[in-house]
PDB file of C-alpha atoms in Angstrom:
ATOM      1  CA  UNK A   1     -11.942 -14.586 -12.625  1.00  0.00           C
ATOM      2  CA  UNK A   2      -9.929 -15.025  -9.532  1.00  0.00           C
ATOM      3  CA  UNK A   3      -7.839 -12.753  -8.072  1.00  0.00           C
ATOM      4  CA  UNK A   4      -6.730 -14.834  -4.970  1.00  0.00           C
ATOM      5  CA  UNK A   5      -2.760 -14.721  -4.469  1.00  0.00           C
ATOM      6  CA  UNK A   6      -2.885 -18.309  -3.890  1.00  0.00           C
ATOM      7  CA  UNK A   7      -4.366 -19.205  -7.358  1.00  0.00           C
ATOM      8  CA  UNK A   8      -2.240 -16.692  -8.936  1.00  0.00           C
ATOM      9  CA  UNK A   9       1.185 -17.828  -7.308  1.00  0.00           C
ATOM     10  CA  UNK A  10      -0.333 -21.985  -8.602  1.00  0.00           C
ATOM     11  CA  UNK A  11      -1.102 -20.126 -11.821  1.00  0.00           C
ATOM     12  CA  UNK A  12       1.803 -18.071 -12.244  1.00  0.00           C
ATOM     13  CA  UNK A  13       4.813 -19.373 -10.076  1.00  0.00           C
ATOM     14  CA  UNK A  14       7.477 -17.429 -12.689  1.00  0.00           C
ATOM     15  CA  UNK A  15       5.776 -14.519 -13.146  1.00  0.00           C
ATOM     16  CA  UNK A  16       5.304 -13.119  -9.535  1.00  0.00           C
ATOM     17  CA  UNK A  17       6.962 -11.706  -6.473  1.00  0.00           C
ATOM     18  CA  UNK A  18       6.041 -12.752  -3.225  1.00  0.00           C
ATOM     19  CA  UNK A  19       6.208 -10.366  -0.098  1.00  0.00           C
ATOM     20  CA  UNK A  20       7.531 -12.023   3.390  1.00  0.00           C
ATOM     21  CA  UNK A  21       4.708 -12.054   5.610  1.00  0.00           C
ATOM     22  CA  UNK A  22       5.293  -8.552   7.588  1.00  0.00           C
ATOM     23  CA  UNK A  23       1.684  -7.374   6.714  1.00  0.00           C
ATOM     24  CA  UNK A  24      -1.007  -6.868   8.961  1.00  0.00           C
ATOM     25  CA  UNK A  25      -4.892  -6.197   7.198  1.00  0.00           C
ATOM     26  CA  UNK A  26      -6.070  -3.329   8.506  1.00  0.00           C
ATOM     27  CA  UNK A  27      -9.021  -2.254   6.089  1.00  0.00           C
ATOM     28  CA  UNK A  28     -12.182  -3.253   5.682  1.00  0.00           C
ATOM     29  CA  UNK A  29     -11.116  -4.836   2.198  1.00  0.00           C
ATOM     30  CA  UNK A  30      -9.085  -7.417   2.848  1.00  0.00           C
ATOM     31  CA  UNK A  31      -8.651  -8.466  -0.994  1.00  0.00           C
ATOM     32  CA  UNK A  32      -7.343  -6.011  -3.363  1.00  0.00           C
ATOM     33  CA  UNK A  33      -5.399  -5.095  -6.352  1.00  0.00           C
ATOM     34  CA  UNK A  34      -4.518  -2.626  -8.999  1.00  0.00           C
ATOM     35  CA  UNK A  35      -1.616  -1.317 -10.609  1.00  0.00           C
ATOM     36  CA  UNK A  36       0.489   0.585  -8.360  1.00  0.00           C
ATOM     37  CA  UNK A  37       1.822   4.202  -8.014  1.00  0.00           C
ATOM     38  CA  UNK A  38       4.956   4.052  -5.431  1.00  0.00           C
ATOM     39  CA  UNK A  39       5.774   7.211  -2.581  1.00  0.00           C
ATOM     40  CA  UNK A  40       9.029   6.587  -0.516  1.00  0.00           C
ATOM     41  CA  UNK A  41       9.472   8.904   2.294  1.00  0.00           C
ATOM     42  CA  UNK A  42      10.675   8.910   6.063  1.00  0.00           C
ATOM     43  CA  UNK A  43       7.999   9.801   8.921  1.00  0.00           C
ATOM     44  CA  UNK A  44       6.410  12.536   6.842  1.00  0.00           C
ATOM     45  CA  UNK A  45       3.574  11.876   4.755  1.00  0.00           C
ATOM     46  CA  UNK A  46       2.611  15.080   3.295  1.00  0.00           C
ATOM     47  CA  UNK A  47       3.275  13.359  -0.232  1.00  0.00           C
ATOM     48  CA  UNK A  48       0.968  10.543   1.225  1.00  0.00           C
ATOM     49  CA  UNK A  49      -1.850  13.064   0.981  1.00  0.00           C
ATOM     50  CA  UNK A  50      -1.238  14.362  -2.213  1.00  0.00           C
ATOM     51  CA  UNK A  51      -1.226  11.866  -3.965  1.00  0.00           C
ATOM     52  CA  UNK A  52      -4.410  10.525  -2.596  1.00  0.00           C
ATOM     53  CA  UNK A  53      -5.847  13.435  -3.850  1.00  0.00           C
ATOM     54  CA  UNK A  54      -5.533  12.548  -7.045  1.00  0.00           C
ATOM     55  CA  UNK A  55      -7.784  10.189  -8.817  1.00  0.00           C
ATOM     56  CA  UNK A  56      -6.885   6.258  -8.053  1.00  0.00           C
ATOM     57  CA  UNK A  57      -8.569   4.454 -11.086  1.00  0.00           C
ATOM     58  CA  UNK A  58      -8.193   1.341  -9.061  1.00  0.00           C
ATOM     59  CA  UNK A  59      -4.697   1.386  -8.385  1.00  0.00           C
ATOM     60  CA  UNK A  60      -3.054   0.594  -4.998  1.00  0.00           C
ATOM     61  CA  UNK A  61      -0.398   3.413  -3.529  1.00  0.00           C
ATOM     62  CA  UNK A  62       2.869   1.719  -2.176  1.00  0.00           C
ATOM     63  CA  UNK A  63       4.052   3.850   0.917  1.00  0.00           C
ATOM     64  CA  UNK A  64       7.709   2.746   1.222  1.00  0.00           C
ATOM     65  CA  UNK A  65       8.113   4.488   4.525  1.00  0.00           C
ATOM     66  CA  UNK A  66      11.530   2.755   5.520  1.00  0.00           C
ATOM     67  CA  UNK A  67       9.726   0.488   7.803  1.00  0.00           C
ATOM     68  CA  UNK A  68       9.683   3.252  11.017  1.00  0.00           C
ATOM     69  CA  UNK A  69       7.497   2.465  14.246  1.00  0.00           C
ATOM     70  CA  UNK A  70       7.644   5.940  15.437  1.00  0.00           C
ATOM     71  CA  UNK A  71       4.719   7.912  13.756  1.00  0.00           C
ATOM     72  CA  UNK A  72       1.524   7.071  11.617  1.00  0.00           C
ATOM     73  CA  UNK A  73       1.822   7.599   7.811  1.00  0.00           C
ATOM     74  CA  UNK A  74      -1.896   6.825   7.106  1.00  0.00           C
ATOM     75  CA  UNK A  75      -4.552   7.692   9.112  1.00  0.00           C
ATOM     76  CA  UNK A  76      -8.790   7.751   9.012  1.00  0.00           C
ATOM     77  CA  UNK A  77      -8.723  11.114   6.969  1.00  0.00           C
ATOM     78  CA  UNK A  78      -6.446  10.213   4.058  1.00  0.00           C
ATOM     79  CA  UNK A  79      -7.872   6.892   4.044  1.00  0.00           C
ATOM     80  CA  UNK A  80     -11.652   8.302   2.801  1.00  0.00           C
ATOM     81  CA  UNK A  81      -9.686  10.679   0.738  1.00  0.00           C
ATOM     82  CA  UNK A  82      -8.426   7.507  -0.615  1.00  0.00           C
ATOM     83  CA  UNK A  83     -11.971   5.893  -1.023  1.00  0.00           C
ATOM     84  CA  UNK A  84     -13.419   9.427  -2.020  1.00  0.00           C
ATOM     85  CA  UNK A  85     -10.821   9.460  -5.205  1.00  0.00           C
ATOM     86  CA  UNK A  86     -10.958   5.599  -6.267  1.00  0.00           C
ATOM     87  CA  UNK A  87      -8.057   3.715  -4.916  1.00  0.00           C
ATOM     88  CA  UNK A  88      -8.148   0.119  -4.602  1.00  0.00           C
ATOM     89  CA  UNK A  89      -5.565   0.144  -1.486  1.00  0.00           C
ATOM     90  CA  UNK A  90      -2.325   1.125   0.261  1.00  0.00           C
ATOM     91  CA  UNK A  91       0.276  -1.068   1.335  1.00  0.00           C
ATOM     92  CA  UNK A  92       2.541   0.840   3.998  1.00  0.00           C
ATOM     93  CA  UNK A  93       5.831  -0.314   4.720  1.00  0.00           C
ATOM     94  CA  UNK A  94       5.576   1.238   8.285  1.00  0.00           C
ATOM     95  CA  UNK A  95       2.607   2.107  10.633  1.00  0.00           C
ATOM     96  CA  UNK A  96      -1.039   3.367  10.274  1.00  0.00           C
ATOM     97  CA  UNK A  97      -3.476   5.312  12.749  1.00  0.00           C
ATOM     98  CA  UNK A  98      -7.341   5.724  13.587  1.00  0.00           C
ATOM     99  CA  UNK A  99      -7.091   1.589  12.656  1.00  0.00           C
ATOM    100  CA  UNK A 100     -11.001   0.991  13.909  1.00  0.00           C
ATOM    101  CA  UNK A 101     -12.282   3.644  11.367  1.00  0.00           C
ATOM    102  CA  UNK A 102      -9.711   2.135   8.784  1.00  0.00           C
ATOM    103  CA  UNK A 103     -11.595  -1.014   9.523  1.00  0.00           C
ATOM    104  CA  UNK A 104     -15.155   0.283   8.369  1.00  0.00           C
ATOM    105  CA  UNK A 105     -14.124   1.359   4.739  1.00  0.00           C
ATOM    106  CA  UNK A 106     -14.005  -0.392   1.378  1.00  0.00           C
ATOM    107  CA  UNK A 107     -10.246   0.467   1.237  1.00  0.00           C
ATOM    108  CA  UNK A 108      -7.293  -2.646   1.322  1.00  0.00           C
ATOM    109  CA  UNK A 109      -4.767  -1.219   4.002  1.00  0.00           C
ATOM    110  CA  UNK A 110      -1.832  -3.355   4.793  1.00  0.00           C
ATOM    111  CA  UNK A 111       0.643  -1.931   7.205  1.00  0.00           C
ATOM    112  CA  UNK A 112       3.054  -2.985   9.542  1.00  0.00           C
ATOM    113  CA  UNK A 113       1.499  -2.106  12.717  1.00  0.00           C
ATOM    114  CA  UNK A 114      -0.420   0.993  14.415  1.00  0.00           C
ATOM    115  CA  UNK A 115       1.160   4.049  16.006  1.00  0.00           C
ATOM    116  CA  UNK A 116      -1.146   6.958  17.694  1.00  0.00           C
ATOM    117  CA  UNK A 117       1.632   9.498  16.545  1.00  0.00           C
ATOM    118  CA  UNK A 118       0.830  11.220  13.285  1.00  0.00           C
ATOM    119  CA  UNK A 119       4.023  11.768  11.090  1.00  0.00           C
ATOM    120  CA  UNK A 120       5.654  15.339  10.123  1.00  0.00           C
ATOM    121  CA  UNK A 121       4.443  17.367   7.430  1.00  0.00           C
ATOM    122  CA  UNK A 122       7.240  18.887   4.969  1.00  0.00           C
ATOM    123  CA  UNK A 123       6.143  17.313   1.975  1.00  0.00           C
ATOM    124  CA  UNK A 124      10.042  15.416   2.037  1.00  0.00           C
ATOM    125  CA  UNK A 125      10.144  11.984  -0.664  1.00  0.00           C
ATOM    126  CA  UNK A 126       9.960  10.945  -3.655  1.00  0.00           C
ATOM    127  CA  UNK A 127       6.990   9.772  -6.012  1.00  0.00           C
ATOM    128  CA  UNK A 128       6.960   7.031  -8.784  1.00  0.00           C
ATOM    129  CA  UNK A 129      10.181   6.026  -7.953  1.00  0.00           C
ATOM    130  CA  UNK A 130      10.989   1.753  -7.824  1.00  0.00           C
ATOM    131  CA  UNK A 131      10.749   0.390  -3.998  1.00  0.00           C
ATOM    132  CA  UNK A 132      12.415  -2.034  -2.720  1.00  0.00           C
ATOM    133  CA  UNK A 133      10.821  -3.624   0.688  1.00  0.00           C
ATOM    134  CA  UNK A 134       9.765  -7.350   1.576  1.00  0.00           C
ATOM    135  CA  UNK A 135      11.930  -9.132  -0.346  1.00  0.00           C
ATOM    136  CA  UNK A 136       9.877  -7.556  -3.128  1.00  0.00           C
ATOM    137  CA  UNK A 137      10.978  -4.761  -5.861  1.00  0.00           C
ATOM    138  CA  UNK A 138       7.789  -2.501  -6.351  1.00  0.00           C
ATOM    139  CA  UNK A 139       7.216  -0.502  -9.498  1.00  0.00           C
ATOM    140  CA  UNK A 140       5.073   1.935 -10.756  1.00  0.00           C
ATOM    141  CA  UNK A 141       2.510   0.427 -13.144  1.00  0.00           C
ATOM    142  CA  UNK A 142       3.023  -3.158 -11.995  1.00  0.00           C
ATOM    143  CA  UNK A 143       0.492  -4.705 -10.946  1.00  0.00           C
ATOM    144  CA  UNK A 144      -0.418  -6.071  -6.551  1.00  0.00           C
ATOM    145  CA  UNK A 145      -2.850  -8.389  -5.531  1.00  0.00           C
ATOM    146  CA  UNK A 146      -3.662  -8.718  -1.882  1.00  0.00           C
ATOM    147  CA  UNK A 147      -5.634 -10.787   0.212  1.00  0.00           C
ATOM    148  CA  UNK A 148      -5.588 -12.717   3.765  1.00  0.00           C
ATOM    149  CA  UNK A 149      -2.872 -15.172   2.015  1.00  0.00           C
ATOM    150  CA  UNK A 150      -0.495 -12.160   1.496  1.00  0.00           C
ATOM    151  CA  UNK A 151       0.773  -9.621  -1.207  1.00  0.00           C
ATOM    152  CA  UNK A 152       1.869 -10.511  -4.816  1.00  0.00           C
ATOM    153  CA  UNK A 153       3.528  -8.518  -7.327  1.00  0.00           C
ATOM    154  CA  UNK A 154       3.545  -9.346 -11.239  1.00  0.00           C
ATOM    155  CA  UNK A 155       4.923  -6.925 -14.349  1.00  0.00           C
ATOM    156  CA  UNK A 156       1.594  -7.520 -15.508  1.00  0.00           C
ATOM    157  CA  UNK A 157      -2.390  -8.084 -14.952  1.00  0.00           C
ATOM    158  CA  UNK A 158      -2.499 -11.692 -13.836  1.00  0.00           C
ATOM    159  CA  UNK A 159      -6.111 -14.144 -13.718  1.00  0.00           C
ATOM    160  CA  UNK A 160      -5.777 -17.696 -12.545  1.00  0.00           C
TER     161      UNK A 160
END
């Protein structure tokens, strides 16, 4: 069963989202998917953390970060919490840190870019709320596929 976005989008060109190409890989997955649990917050990711903590089951956390370039919202140490707990990924709409130790684990990590700053701590957002971001509308419990092609969304658990 493939999980390629370009043999989903042939397979299922009415039932998917497609994210503008923004996206750099930055993990040492570079195909992923799951369903998703959403986070939207502004250069603090204290909720990032906590909900890493939690078990992932295979899902992929959506950091809708407002697209900022002035601090990290993901670094090395909540990515292996992230592998430690079972998530499939993390898609951040804004920047990442510690990107060469990002690299070594079997975590998906699209961001924007890197930043060396790490973000604020005050535990400010929101959690399974709807993002918007992309061009794409990102909900909790739908499902993302990744890969070097780019990011799909779909209501629903797609095969090709």
């Amino acid at each position: 069963m493939s999980h390629a976005t370009t043999d989903l989008s042939d397979a299922h060109p009415d039932a998917i989202q497609v994210a503008e190409p923004m996206f750099r890989d930055f993990g040492g997955q570079r195909a992923f998917h799951g369903a998703i649990a959403t986070v939207k917050l502004f250069e603090d990711n204290a909720l990032v953390r906590s909900i890493l903590e939690t078990p992932g089951a295979g899902r992929v956390l959506v950091v809708d970060g407002g697209g900022s370039m002035r601090c990290a919202l993901l670094g090395d140490q909540l990515a292996e919490l992230a592998v430690r707990n079972g998530w499939a990924g993390v898609v951040v709409h804004g920047c990442i840190r510690d990107s060469e130790a990002i690299g070594q684990l079997p975590l998906g990590v699209k961001a924007l870019a890197t930043h060396p700053l790490k973000s604020i701590k005050r535990g400010e957002g929101q959690r399974e709320i709807p993002v918007r971001f992309a061009g794409v509308h990102f909900r909790p419990g739908a499902w993302l596929y990744a890969d070097g092609d780019g990011l799909i969304v779909s209501e629903h658990p797609l095969t090709a």
